[in-house]
Short mmCIF file of C-alpha atoms and ligand atoms in Angstrom, two decimals:
data_model
loop_
_atom_site.label_atom_id
_atom_site.label_comp_id
_atom_site.label_asym_id
_atom_site.label_seq_id
_atom_site.Cartn_x
_atom_site.Cartn_y
_atom_site.Cartn_z
CA MET W 11 0.00 0.00 0.00
CA GLU W 12 1.39 3.38 -1.00
CA ALA W 13 1.51 6.24 1.48
CA PRO W 14 -1.40 8.65 1.01
CA ARG W 15 -0.42 11.67 -1.03
CA GLY W 16 -1.23 15.20 0.05
CA PRO W 17 -1.88 18.38 -1.96
CA GLU W 18 1.02 19.86 -3.90
CA ARG W 19 1.43 23.51 -4.93
CA PRO W 20 3.97 23.79 -7.75
CA GLY W 21 3.28 27.52 -8.26
CA PRO W 22 1.10 30.38 -7.00
CA GLY W 23 -2.48 29.51 -7.99
CA ALA W 24 -1.56 25.93 -8.95
CA VAL W 25 -2.83 23.05 -6.81
CA LEU W 26 -2.76 19.28 -7.24
CA LEU W 27 -5.34 17.40 -5.18
CA PRO W 28 -4.59 13.66 -5.35
CA GLY W 29 -7.44 11.18 -5.54
CA TRP W 30 -10.15 13.79 -5.92
CA LEU W 31 -12.45 11.59 -8.01
CA THR W 32 -13.69 8.27 -6.65
CA LEU W 33 -13.26 5.15 -8.78
CA ASP W 34 -17.00 5.20 -9.47
CA GLN W 35 -16.81 8.78 -10.69
CA GLN W 36 -13.78 7.96 -12.84
CA GLN W 37 -15.59 5.01 -14.37
CA TRP W 38 -18.65 7.15 -15.07
CA ILE W 39 -16.55 9.83 -16.76
CA VAL W 40 -14.76 7.21 -18.88
CA ALA W 41 -18.20 5.99 -20.06
CA ARG W 42 -19.08 9.59 -21.04
CA PHE W 43 -15.71 9.92 -22.81
CA ARG W 44 -16.55 6.87 -24.92
CA GLU W 45 -19.84 8.53 -25.90
CA TRP W 46 -18.06 11.76 -26.89
CA THR W 47 -15.56 9.91 -29.09
CA ALA W 48 -18.46 8.40 -31.06
CA GLY W 49 -19.26 11.79 -32.53
CA PRO W 50 -20.65 13.86 -34.13
CA VAL W 51 -16.98 14.88 -34.19
CA PRO W 52 -14.75 11.81 -33.76
CA ILE W 53 -11.65 11.86 -31.60
CA ARG W 54 -8.65 12.90 -33.66
CA ALA W 55 -4.99 13.85 -33.48
CA ALA W 56 -4.78 17.59 -34.13
CA LYS W 57 -2.20 18.67 -36.68
CA VAL W 58 0.36 21.21 -35.59
CA ARG W 59 2.34 22.66 -38.51
CA GLY W 60 1.52 19.59 -40.59
CA HIS W 61 2.42 17.02 -37.90
CA GLU W 62 -0.15 14.99 -36.01
CA MET W 63 0.05 15.26 -32.25
CA SER W 64 0.59 11.93 -30.46
CA VAL W 65 -2.36 12.76 -28.20
CA ARG W 66 -5.89 12.37 -29.56
CA THR W 67 -8.53 14.90 -28.60
CA VAL W 68 -12.29 15.29 -28.59
CA CYS W 69 -13.82 18.60 -27.53
CA LEU W 70 -17.05 19.74 -25.90
CA GLY W 71 -18.66 23.17 -26.15
CA TRP W 72 -16.03 24.67 -28.42
CA HIS W 73 -13.69 22.80 -30.74
CA TRP W 74 -10.00 23.51 -30.27
CA GLN W 75 -7.68 23.37 -33.20
CA PRO W 76 -4.20 24.88 -33.34
CA TYR W 77 -4.59 27.68 -32.26
CA ARG W 78 -8.21 28.75 -31.98
CA TYR W 79 -11.68 27.72 -30.89
CA THR W 80 -14.57 27.24 -33.28
CA ARG W 81 -18.06 25.79 -32.80
CA GLU W 82 -17.67 23.50 -35.79
CA ALA W 83 -14.76 21.13 -36.19
CA THR W 84 -13.61 22.68 -39.45
CA ASP W 85 -10.36 20.68 -39.40
CA VAL W 86 -12.17 17.33 -38.90
CA ASN W 87 -15.62 16.93 -40.47
CA GLY W 88 -17.26 20.32 -40.12
CA GLU W 89 -19.78 19.09 -37.53
CA ARG W 90 -20.67 21.09 -34.46
CA VAL W 91 -19.15 19.69 -31.27
CA LEU W 92 -21.32 18.33 -28.46
CA PRO W 93 -22.60 20.90 -25.95
CA PHE W 94 -20.70 21.51 -22.74
CA PRO W 95 -22.56 19.48 -20.09
CA ASP W 96 -24.06 21.09 -16.99
CA TRP W 97 -22.57 18.39 -14.76
CA MET W 98 -19.14 19.53 -15.83
CA VAL W 99 -19.88 23.13 -14.86
CA ARG W 100 -20.87 21.88 -11.42
CA LEU W 101 -17.75 19.70 -11.22
CA GLY W 102 -15.55 22.64 -12.27
CA ARG W 103 -17.05 24.81 -9.54
CA ARG W 104 -16.51 22.11 -6.96
CA ALA W 105 -12.90 21.82 -8.14
CA LEU W 106 -12.38 25.55 -7.56
CA ALA W 107 -14.09 25.43 -4.16
CA ASP W 108 -11.90 22.49 -3.09
CA THR W 109 -8.70 24.26 -4.17
CA GLY W 110 -9.27 27.33 -2.02
CA HIS W 111 -10.95 29.72 -4.45
CA SER W 112 -13.36 32.32 -3.09
CA ASP W 113 -17.15 31.99 -3.26
CA GLU W 114 -17.15 34.76 -5.90
CA GLN W 115 -14.60 32.93 -8.05
CA VAL W 116 -16.55 29.70 -7.70
CA ALA W 117 -19.87 31.32 -8.67
CA ALA W 118 -18.29 33.13 -11.62
CA TYR W 119 -16.67 29.97 -12.97
CA THR W 120 -18.59 28.93 -16.06
CA PRO W 121 -16.35 26.68 -18.13
CA ASP W 122 -17.63 26.41 -21.70
CA THR W 123 -15.11 24.12 -23.35
CA ALA W 124 -13.42 20.86 -22.45
CA LEU W 125 -10.56 19.19 -24.25
CA ALA W 126 -10.66 15.48 -23.55
CA ASN W 127 -7.32 13.94 -24.45
CA PHE W 128 -6.38 10.29 -24.81
CA TYR W 129 -2.74 9.28 -24.34
CA ASP W 130 -1.48 5.84 -25.29
CA ASP W 131 1.85 4.60 -23.87
CA ALA W 132 3.86 6.54 -26.42
CA ALA W 133 1.94 9.81 -26.30
CA ARG W 134 3.50 12.99 -24.97
CA MET W 135 2.64 16.64 -24.92
CA GLY W 136 5.35 19.24 -25.42
CA MET W 137 5.70 22.27 -23.18
CA HIS W 138 3.10 24.88 -24.09
CA GLN W 139 0.90 27.59 -22.62
CA ASP W 140 -2.90 27.46 -22.72
CA ARG W 141 -3.43 30.84 -24.25
CA ASP W 142 -6.09 30.48 -26.90
CA GLU W 143 -8.72 31.50 -24.34
CA LYS W 144 -9.72 35.14 -23.94
CA SER W 145 -10.54 34.49 -20.30
CA LEU W 146 -7.84 33.98 -17.70
CA ALA W 147 -10.15 31.96 -15.42
CA PRO W 148 -8.46 28.88 -13.96
CA ILE W 149 -8.01 25.64 -15.89
CA VAL W 150 -9.40 22.53 -14.21
CA SER W 151 -7.66 19.28 -15.16
CA LEU W 152 -8.84 15.75 -14.37
CA SER W 153 -6.78 12.63 -15.00
CA ILE W 154 -8.00 9.04 -15.33
CA GLY W 155 -6.12 5.83 -16.15
CA ASP W 156 -2.35 5.46 -16.32
CA THR W 157 -0.15 7.81 -14.32
CA CYS W 158 1.79 10.43 -16.23
CA THR W 159 4.71 12.67 -15.47
CA PHE W 160 3.36 16.19 -15.80
CA ARG W 161 5.87 19.00 -16.06
CA PHE W 162 4.65 22.29 -14.66
CA GLY W 163 6.93 25.18 -15.47
CA ASN W 164 7.14 28.94 -15.36
CA THR W 165 5.35 31.65 -17.32
CA GLU W 166 8.48 32.87 -19.17
CA ASN W 167 9.78 29.94 -21.20
CA ARG W 168 9.67 26.17 -21.71
CA GLY W 169 12.73 25.54 -19.57
CA ARG W 170 13.60 25.61 -15.89
CA PRO W 171 12.43 26.20 -13.30
CA TYR W 172 9.80 23.50 -13.51
CA THR W 173 8.34 20.85 -11.24
CA ASP W 174 7.70 17.28 -12.34
CA LEU W 175 4.50 15.95 -10.80
CA SER W 176 2.80 12.58 -11.04
CA LEU W 177 -0.79 12.89 -12.20
CA ARG W 178 -2.59 9.68 -11.26
CA SER W 179 -6.04 8.35 -11.87
CA GLY W 180 -8.56 10.55 -10.04
CA ASP W 181 -6.22 13.48 -9.51
CA LEU W 182 -7.37 17.08 -9.83
CA PHE W 183 -5.00 19.80 -10.94
CA VAL W 184 -6.10 23.43 -11.06
CA PHE W 185 -3.96 26.27 -12.36
CA GLY W 186 -5.04 29.87 -12.34
CA GLY W 187 -3.97 33.25 -11.04
CA ALA W 188 -0.24 33.90 -11.45
CA SER W 189 0.21 30.35 -12.83
CA ARG W 190 -2.55 30.52 -15.44
CA LEU W 191 -0.09 31.03 -18.29
CA ALA W 192 2.61 28.70 -16.99
CA TYR W 193 4.17 26.39 -19.55
CA HIS W 194 3.28 22.74 -18.98
CA GLY W 195 3.46 19.39 -20.71
CA VAL W 196 3.39 15.62 -20.34
CA THR W 197 6.81 14.01 -20.58
CA ARG W 198 5.82 10.36 -20.02
CA VAL W 199 2.89 8.04 -19.58
CA HIS W 200 3.62 5.11 -17.28
CA PRO W 201 2.08 1.89 -18.66
CA SER W 202 0.13 -0.52 -16.46
CA THR W 203 -0.40 1.99 -13.65
CA ALA W 204 -4.15 2.53 -14.06
CA PRO W 205 -5.99 1.32 -10.95
CA GLU W 206 -8.47 -1.52 -11.21
CA GLY W 207 -11.97 -0.12 -11.52
CA CYS W 208 -11.16 3.29 -13.01
CA GLY W 209 -12.84 2.27 -16.27
CA LEU W 210 -9.71 2.31 -18.41
CA ASP W 211 -7.46 -0.74 -18.83
CA SER W 212 -4.63 1.14 -20.46
CA GLY W 213 -3.77 4.64 -21.52
CA ARG W 214 -4.66 7.93 -19.93
CA ILE W 215 -7.54 10.35 -20.26
CA ASN W 216 -7.06 13.96 -19.32
CA ILE W 217 -9.91 16.43 -19.38
CA THR W 218 -9.22 20.13 -19.12
CA MET W 219 -12.16 22.45 -18.70
CA ARG W 220 -11.69 26.08 -19.54
CA MET W 221 -13.55 29.35 -19.97
CA THR W 222 -12.97 30.55 -23.52
CA GLY W 223 -14.34 34.06 -22.95
CA LEU W 224 -15.89 33.72 -26.42
CA SER W 225 -19.56 34.15 -27.32
CA GLY W 226 -21.68 32.96 -30.20
C1 SIN K 22 -3.06 19.90 -21.62
O1 SIN K 22 -2.08 20.58 -21.35
O2 SIN K 22 -3.97 20.33 -22.32
C2 SIN K 22 -3.18 18.51 -21.10
C3 SIN K 22 -2.39 18.27 -19.88
C4 SIN K 22 -2.50 16.86 -19.38
O3 SIN K 22 -2.67 15.94 -20.18
O4 SIN K 22 -2.37 16.63 -18.17
MN1 MN K 23 -2.37 22.68 -21.87
#
């Protein structure tokens, strides 16, 4: 049995809460993820400067493509993405409340897009900032399945200083405030680390919910 893990704060406004989702909740979210991947916009590897990312993504609310949000997946099949579900707004607010945000911040948090990523054993995500949103409201990140090494850096560049964290199945990571534009990435996925009962036998799902600040 591993020692219980406590919260970690790799930067101002950045909090990792281990084991935030129960196994039942993880399993339920994985079942929803399978529904989302069925369409109307299928899961796909976005192309960055002509190269497919190793991560595959399906979006809710707004469709992300490098480097903008649209309602229709114009780089996939032109279909409109699924609506952003109310349960995820409630979950996002609970995530902010549990990571020390004020009642005002919680009430104002209305995420309107989610990027649901699937990582196989070989998938990685290079260091980047989330800066295609007009809003600087916090990003709420949920991980399910295999553990990954998540690199959380600084707001200036892709290099040091950074902190390498383990994001495990059920973990919540929130980054906002002075860390909202911190560079971050996934350097490794650790095969065969998904817990029994999380709903995923192999690979990793990460869901980030965001406020785009867009209308229409
Ligand atoms: C992302 O940066 O959008 C995803 C991060 C993660 O997979 O944990
Ligand atoms: Mn990101």
